[in-house]
Amino acid sequence: MKPLRLTILALTATMIAATTMAPSVFAKSIHLTYSIFFPPTHGQCLAGMDWAKEIERVTDGKVKITVFPGGTLTKANQCYDGVVKGISDIGMSCFAYTRGRFPSMEALDLPLGYPSGLAATRVANAFYEAFTPAELSDVKVLYLHAHGPGLLHTQKSVKTLADLEKMKIRSTGLSAKVVEALGAIPVAMPQGDTYESLQKGVVEGTFGPIEVLKGWRQGEVVKYTTDCNVVGYTTAMFVVMNKKKWAALPPDVQQVFENTSRKWIDVHGQSWDKGDQEGREYATSLGNEIIDLSGEESLQWKASVRPIIDAYIDGAAANKLDGQKYVDMLVSAIEAQK
């Protein structure tokens, strides 16, 4: 009977030890929240969700990230502050939704003729790494991404600047200045409000990458796309983390975040380009027309937006920022991606 008694005692000791260890094991698990303004079916939201799953996979489930898509945790223009204040641990949204707050990063959105989403995304990250703007010092920047060339989508045909004059066009951030420079009337609103505004005639068109025609279903409420890529701007977007939450992560987990985020730069860029191709195909399947600008008209559009670039350089200098250096770097980086 003695061996049996010893076995029972050993099992009891093991159970007590397991019970005692349980709290420490639980304490080591990391639960984070992630606010994304894109709707859950959008390619960029899916890319963000895949990033979260990859973090969980590589950490063997040690890190679990709950994603809140569609602005359900924090709205698009509240996402950054939501991360700073700890409403969400991680957030994805556009710099342009809070104009004036990120003066250095606004350089990315200038109409410099971005050729693709992959190029814009790589350029955005290279820009941040080159300058590390102080305006982002209150968060941990994980990575950035940016859409392909912003084009004009309208309810009536626009082949010339004269056609565009006085039209009400949805736009955000620096794209609003592009709209104004081209002679139209900018109307600020997030992507989530654009479909209904086009449907109700609040606006007559929108500026954005052609992926919005499918990704946000806007192809259903416009009839034409003017391929004005010569003034192709982008909208830079952030994926940032609360600084305290970042600092609390063990070094090995921080490294997983860093490595995965570097990989996801191209994941997002390629997703933007895939979305643009699908948006183009979706629009044409609805019978929408894609209009190419003539060579002469392209030069006029480019000349019309040049003052925006010059004004940014002058305004940056007033804020003790080297706008000329920013623009020169971006032009060179964009050219290198072509």
Coordinates of C-alpha atoms in Angstrom, one line a residue:
M1 CA 0.0 0.0 0.0
K2 CA 3.0 2.3 0.6
P3 CA 3.8 2.8 -3.1
L4 CA 0.1 3.6 -3.8
R5 CA 0.1 6.2 -1.0
L6 CA 3.3 7.8 -2.4
T7 CA 1.8 7.9 -5.9
I8 CA -1.3 9.7 -4.6
L9 CA 0.8 12.2 -2.7
A10 CA 2.9 12.8 -5.8
L11 CA -0.2 13.4 -7.9
T12 CA -1.7 15.7 -5.3
A13 CA 1.6 17.7 -5.2
T14 CA 1.5 18.0 -9.0
M15 CA -2.1 19.2 -9.0
I16 CA -1.3 21.8 -6.4
A17 CA 1.8 23.0 -8.3
A18 CA -0.2 23.3 -11.5
T19 CA -2.9 25.3 -9.7
T20 CA -0.3 27.6 -8.2
M21 CA 1.4 28.1 -11.6
A22 CA -1.8 28.9 -13.4
P23 CA -2.0 32.6 -12.5
S24 CA 1.6 33.3 -13.6
V25 CA 1.0 31.6 -16.9
F26 CA -2.2 33.6 -17.4
A27 CA -0.3 36.8 -16.5
K28 CA 2.2 36.1 -19.3
S29 CA -0.5 36.1 -21.9
I30 CA -1.0 39.4 -23.7
H31 CA -4.4 40.7 -24.8
L32 CA -4.5 43.7 -27.1
T33 CA -7.2 45.7 -28.9
Y34 CA -6.8 46.9 -32.5
S35 CA -9.1 49.7 -34.0
I36 CA -9.3 49.8 -37.8
F37 CA -11.5 52.3 -39.6
F38 CA -11.9 50.2 -42.8
P39 CA -15.0 48.0 -43.0
P40 CA -14.4 44.3 -42.2
T41 CA -14.5 43.2 -45.8
H42 CA -12.0 45.8 -47.2
G43 CA -8.7 44.5 -48.3
Q44 CA -6.7 46.8 -46.0
C45 CA -8.8 45.6 -43.0
L46 CA -8.2 42.0 -44.0
A47 CA -4.4 42.7 -44.3
G48 CA -4.5 44.2 -40.8
M49 CA -6.4 41.2 -39.4
D50 CA -3.8 38.9 -41.0
W51 CA -1.0 40.9 -39.4
A52 CA -2.7 40.3 -36.0
K53 CA -3.1 36.6 -36.7
E54 CA 0.6 36.4 -37.7
I55 CA 1.6 38.0 -34.4
E56 CA -0.5 35.4 -32.6
R57 CA 1.0 32.6 -34.7
V58 CA 4.6 33.5 -34.2
T59 CA 4.2 34.1 -30.5
D60 CA 2.5 30.7 -30.2
G61 CA -0.7 32.3 -28.9
K62 CA 1.1 34.4 -26.3
V63 CA -0.3 37.5 -27.9
K64 CA -3.9 37.8 -28.8
I65 CA -5.2 40.8 -30.7
T66 CA -8.9 41.6 -30.9
V67 CA -9.7 43.6 -34.0
F68 CA -12.5 46.2 -34.1
P69 CA -13.1 47.0 -37.8
G70 CA -15.3 49.7 -39.3
G71 CA -14.6 52.3 -36.6
T72 CA -16.6 50.4 -34.0
L73 CA -14.1 51.2 -31.2
T74 CA -12.8 54.6 -32.4
K75 CA -14.0 56.5 -35.4
A76 CA -11.5 57.3 -38.2
N77 CA -10.7 60.8 -37.0
Q78 CA -10.5 59.7 -33.4
C79 CA -8.3 56.6 -33.9
Y80 CA -4.9 58.2 -33.3
D81 CA -6.0 59.9 -30.1
G82 CA -7.7 56.7 -29.1
V83 CA -4.3 54.9 -29.2
V84 CA -2.6 57.8 -27.3
K85 CA -5.3 57.7 -24.6
G86 CA -5.4 53.9 -24.4
I87 CA -8.9 53.5 -25.7
S88 CA -7.4 51.0 -28.1
D89 CA -3.9 49.5 -27.9
I90 CA -3.3 49.6 -31.7
G91 CA -4.9 51.7 -34.3
M92 CA -5.1 52.1 -38.1
S93 CA -6.4 55.2 -39.8
C94 CA -5.4 58.1 -42.1
F95 CA -3.2 61.1 -41.1
A96 CA -5.4 63.2 -43.3
Y97 CA -8.4 62.9 -41.1
T98 CA -6.8 65.3 -38.6
R99 CA -5.4 68.0 -40.9
G100 CA -2.7 70.2 -39.4
R101 CA -1.7 67.7 -36.7
F102 CA 0.9 65.9 -38.7
P103 CA 2.7 68.7 -40.8
S104 CA 5.7 66.6 -41.7
M105 CA 3.6 63.6 -42.8
E106 CA 1.4 65.8 -44.9
A107 CA 4.3 65.9 -47.4
L108 CA 3.5 62.3 -48.3
D109 CA 0.0 63.2 -49.6
L110 CA 1.3 65.8 -52.1
P111 CA 0.3 65.3 -55.8
L112 CA 3.7 64.0 -56.8
G113 CA 2.5 61.4 -59.3
Y114 CA 2.7 58.1 -57.3
P115 CA 2.6 55.2 -59.7
S116 CA 1.1 52.5 -57.5
G117 CA 0.1 51.5 -53.9
L118 CA 3.2 49.4 -53.4
A119 CA 5.4 52.4 -54.4
A120 CA 3.5 54.8 -52.2
T121 CA 3.7 52.4 -49.2
R122 CA 7.4 51.8 -49.6
V123 CA 8.0 55.6 -50.0
A124 CA 5.9 56.4 -46.9
N125 CA 7.9 54.0 -44.7
A126 CA 11.2 55.2 -46.2
F127 CA 10.1 58.8 -45.4
Y128 CA 9.3 58.0 -41.8
E129 CA 12.6 56.2 -41.3
A130 CA 14.6 59.0 -42.9
F131 CA 13.0 61.8 -40.8
T132 CA 11.3 60.2 -37.7
P133 CA 9.0 63.3 -37.3
A134 CA 8.5 64.5 -33.7
E135 CA 4.8 64.7 -34.2
L136 CA 4.6 60.9 -33.9
S137 CA 6.6 60.7 -30.7
D138 CA 3.6 60.0 -28.6
V139 CA 3.0 56.6 -30.1
K140 CA 5.0 53.6 -31.3
V141 CA 4.9 53.6 -35.1
L142 CA 4.7 50.0 -36.3
Y143 CA 4.4 50.7 -40.0
L144 CA 2.7 52.9 -42.6
H145 CA 0.9 52.2 -45.8
A146 CA -0.6 54.3 -48.6
H147 CA -2.9 53.9 -51.5
G148 CA -2.2 54.1 -55.2
P149 CA -2.7 57.3 -57.2
G150 CA -5.8 59.2 -56.2
L151 CA -8.0 59.6 -59.2
L152 CA -11.2 61.5 -59.9
H153 CA -14.6 59.6 -59.9
T154 CA -17.6 61.5 -60.9
Q155 CA -21.3 61.4 -61.9
K156 CA -20.6 63.3 -65.1
S157 CA -17.8 63.1 -67.7
V158 CA -14.7 65.1 -66.8
K159 CA -12.2 65.4 -69.6
T160 CA -10.9 68.9 -69.0
L161 CA -10.4 71.3 -66.2
A162 CA -13.3 73.3 -67.6
D163 CA -15.6 70.2 -67.1
L164 CA -14.5 70.0 -63.4
E165 CA -15.0 73.7 -62.6
K166 CA -17.3 74.3 -59.5
M167 CA -18.2 70.6 -59.1
K168 CA -18.5 69.5 -55.4
I169 CA -15.9 66.8 -54.9
R170 CA -15.4 64.7 -51.7
S171 CA -11.8 65.0 -50.5
T172 CA -9.7 64.9 -47.4
G173 CA -6.4 66.3 -46.2
L174 CA -4.2 67.6 -49.0
S175 CA -6.5 66.1 -51.6
A176 CA -8.9 68.9 -50.7
K177 CA -6.3 71.4 -51.8
V178 CA -5.8 69.4 -55.1
V179 CA -9.6 69.6 -55.7
E180 CA -9.5 73.4 -55.1
A181 CA -6.4 73.9 -57.3
L182 CA -8.2 72.1 -60.1
G183 CA -11.2 74.5 -59.9
A184 CA -13.7 72.3 -58.1
I185 CA -15.2 72.7 -54.6
P186 CA -13.8 70.3 -51.9
V187 CA -16.2 68.7 -49.4
A188 CA -14.5 67.0 -46.5
M189 CA -15.8 63.7 -45.3
P190 CA -14.4 60.2 -44.4
Q191 CA -14.8 57.3 -46.9
G192 CA -17.6 55.8 -44.8
D193 CA -19.9 58.7 -45.6
T194 CA -19.1 59.1 -49.3
Y195 CA -21.5 56.5 -50.8
E196 CA -24.6 58.0 -49.3
S197 CA -23.4 61.5 -50.1
L198 CA -22.9 60.6 -53.7
Q199 CA -26.2 58.8 -53.8
K200 CA -28.1 61.8 -52.4
G201 CA -26.2 64.4 -54.5
V202 CA -24.5 66.1 -51.6
V203 CA -21.3 65.7 -53.7
E204 CA -20.9 65.1 -57.4
G205 CA -17.7 63.1 -57.3
T206 CA -14.9 61.9 -55.1
F207 CA -11.1 61.8 -55.2
G208 CA -9.5 58.5 -54.3
P209 CA -7.7 55.4 -55.5
I210 CA -9.7 53.5 -58.0
E211 CA -10.1 50.7 -55.4
V212 CA -12.8 52.7 -53.7
L213 CA -15.1 51.9 -56.6
K214 CA -15.3 48.3 -55.3
G215 CA -13.9 48.4 -51.8
W216 CA -16.4 51.1 -50.8
R217 CA -18.9 50.2 -53.5
Q218 CA -18.7 53.8 -54.9
G219 CA -18.7 52.5 -58.4
E220 CA -22.5 52.1 -58.0
V221 CA -23.0 55.8 -57.5
V222 CA -20.6 57.3 -60.1
K223 CA -20.3 56.8 -63.8
Y224 CA -16.9 58.1 -64.8
T225 CA -13.3 57.9 -63.6
T226 CA -10.8 60.4 -64.9
D227 CA -7.3 58.8 -64.9
C228 CA -5.4 61.9 -63.8
N229 CA -2.4 59.9 -62.5
V230 CA 0.0 62.7 -63.5
V231 CA -1.2 64.5 -60.3
G232 CA -1.6 61.2 -58.5
Y233 CA -1.5 61.9 -54.8
T234 CA -1.7 59.3 -52.0
T235 CA -3.2 59.2 -48.5
A236 CA -0.7 57.9 -46.0
M237 CA -2.1 55.7 -43.2
F238 CA -0.6 54.7 -39.9
V239 CA -0.5 51.5 -37.8
V240 CA 0.5 52.7 -34.3
M241 CA 0.6 51.4 -30.8
N242 CA 0.1 52.9 -27.4
K243 CA 3.6 53.7 -26.0
K244 CA 3.0 52.2 -22.5
K245 CA 1.6 49.0 -24.0
W246 CA 4.6 48.8 -26.3
A247 CA 7.1 49.4 -23.5
A248 CA 5.4 46.6 -21.4
L249 CA 6.0 44.0 -24.1
P250 CA 8.8 41.6 -23.4
P251 CA 11.8 42.2 -25.8
D252 CA 11.2 39.0 -27.7
V253 CA 7.6 39.9 -28.4
Q254 CA 8.6 43.4 -29.4
Q255 CA 11.0 41.8 -32.0
V256 CA 8.1 39.7 -33.3
F257 CA 6.1 42.9 -33.8
E258 CA 9.0 44.6 -35.5
N259 CA 9.7 41.7 -37.9
T260 CA 6.1 41.1 -38.8
S261 CA 5.4 44.8 -39.4
R262 CA 8.4 45.1 -41.8
K263 CA 6.9 42.1 -43.8
W264 CA 3.5 43.7 -43.8
I265 CA 4.7 46.9 -45.6
D266 CA 4.7 45.1 -48.9
V267 CA 1.6 43.0 -47.9
H268 CA -0.4 46.3 -47.7
G269 CA 1.2 47.8 -50.8
Q270 CA 0.4 44.8 -52.9
S271 CA -3.1 44.7 -51.4
W272 CA -3.7 48.3 -52.5
D273 CA -2.6 47.4 -56.1
K274 CA -4.8 44.4 -56.1
G275 CA -7.7 46.5 -54.9
D276 CA -7.0 49.1 -57.6
Q277 CA -7.1 46.4 -60.3
E278 CA -10.3 44.9 -58.9
G279 CA -11.8 48.4 -58.6
R280 CA -11.0 49.1 -62.3
E281 CA -12.6 45.8 -63.4
Y282 CA -15.6 46.3 -61.1
A283 CA -16.2 49.8 -62.5
T284 CA -16.1 48.7 -66.1
S285 CA -18.3 45.7 -65.4
L286 CA -21.0 48.2 -64.2
G287 CA -20.6 50.1 -67.5
N288 CA -18.6 53.0 -66.0
E289 CA -16.2 54.8 -68.3
I290 CA -12.5 55.4 -67.6
I291 CA -11.3 58.6 -69.2
D292 CA -7.6 59.2 -70.0
L293 CA -6.4 62.8 -70.1
S294 CA -4.8 64.1 -73.3
G295 CA -1.1 65.0 -73.1
E296 CA -1.9 68.7 -73.2
E297 CA -4.6 68.4 -70.5
S298 CA -2.2 66.4 -68.3
L299 CA 0.3 69.3 -68.4
Q300 CA -2.4 71.7 -67.4
W301 CA -3.5 69.6 -64.5
K302 CA 0.1 69.2 -63.3
A303 CA 0.7 73.0 -63.6
S304 CA -2.5 73.6 -61.7
V305 CA -1.3 71.6 -58.6
R306 CA 2.3 72.8 -58.5
P307 CA 1.4 75.8 -56.3
I308 CA 0.2 73.2 -53.6
I309 CA 3.7 71.7 -53.5
D310 CA 5.3 75.2 -53.3
A311 CA 2.9 76.3 -50.6
Y312 CA 3.7 73.2 -48.6
I313 CA 7.4 73.9 -48.8
D314 CA 6.9 77.5 -47.7
G315 CA 4.5 76.5 -44.9
A316 CA 6.8 73.8 -43.6
A317 CA 9.6 76.4 -43.3
A318 CA 7.4 78.6 -41.2
N319 CA 7.0 75.6 -38.9
K320 CA 10.7 75.1 -38.8
L321 CA 10.5 72.0 -41.0
D322 CA 12.6 71.4 -44.1
G323 CA 9.8 71.1 -46.6
Q324 CA 12.2 71.3 -49.6
K325 CA 14.2 68.4 -48.2
Y326 CA 11.0 66.4 -47.7
V327 CA 9.8 67.0 -51.3
D328 CA 13.2 66.3 -52.8
M329 CA 13.4 63.0 -50.9
L330 CA 9.9 62.0 -52.0
V331 CA 10.4 62.9 -55.6
S332 CA 13.6 60.8 -55.7
A333 CA 12.0 57.9 -53.8
I334 CA 9.0 57.9 -56.1
E335 CA 11.2 57.9 -59.2
A336 CA 13.2 55.0 -57.8
Q337 CA 10.0 53.0 -57.5
K338 CA 9.0 53.5 -61.2

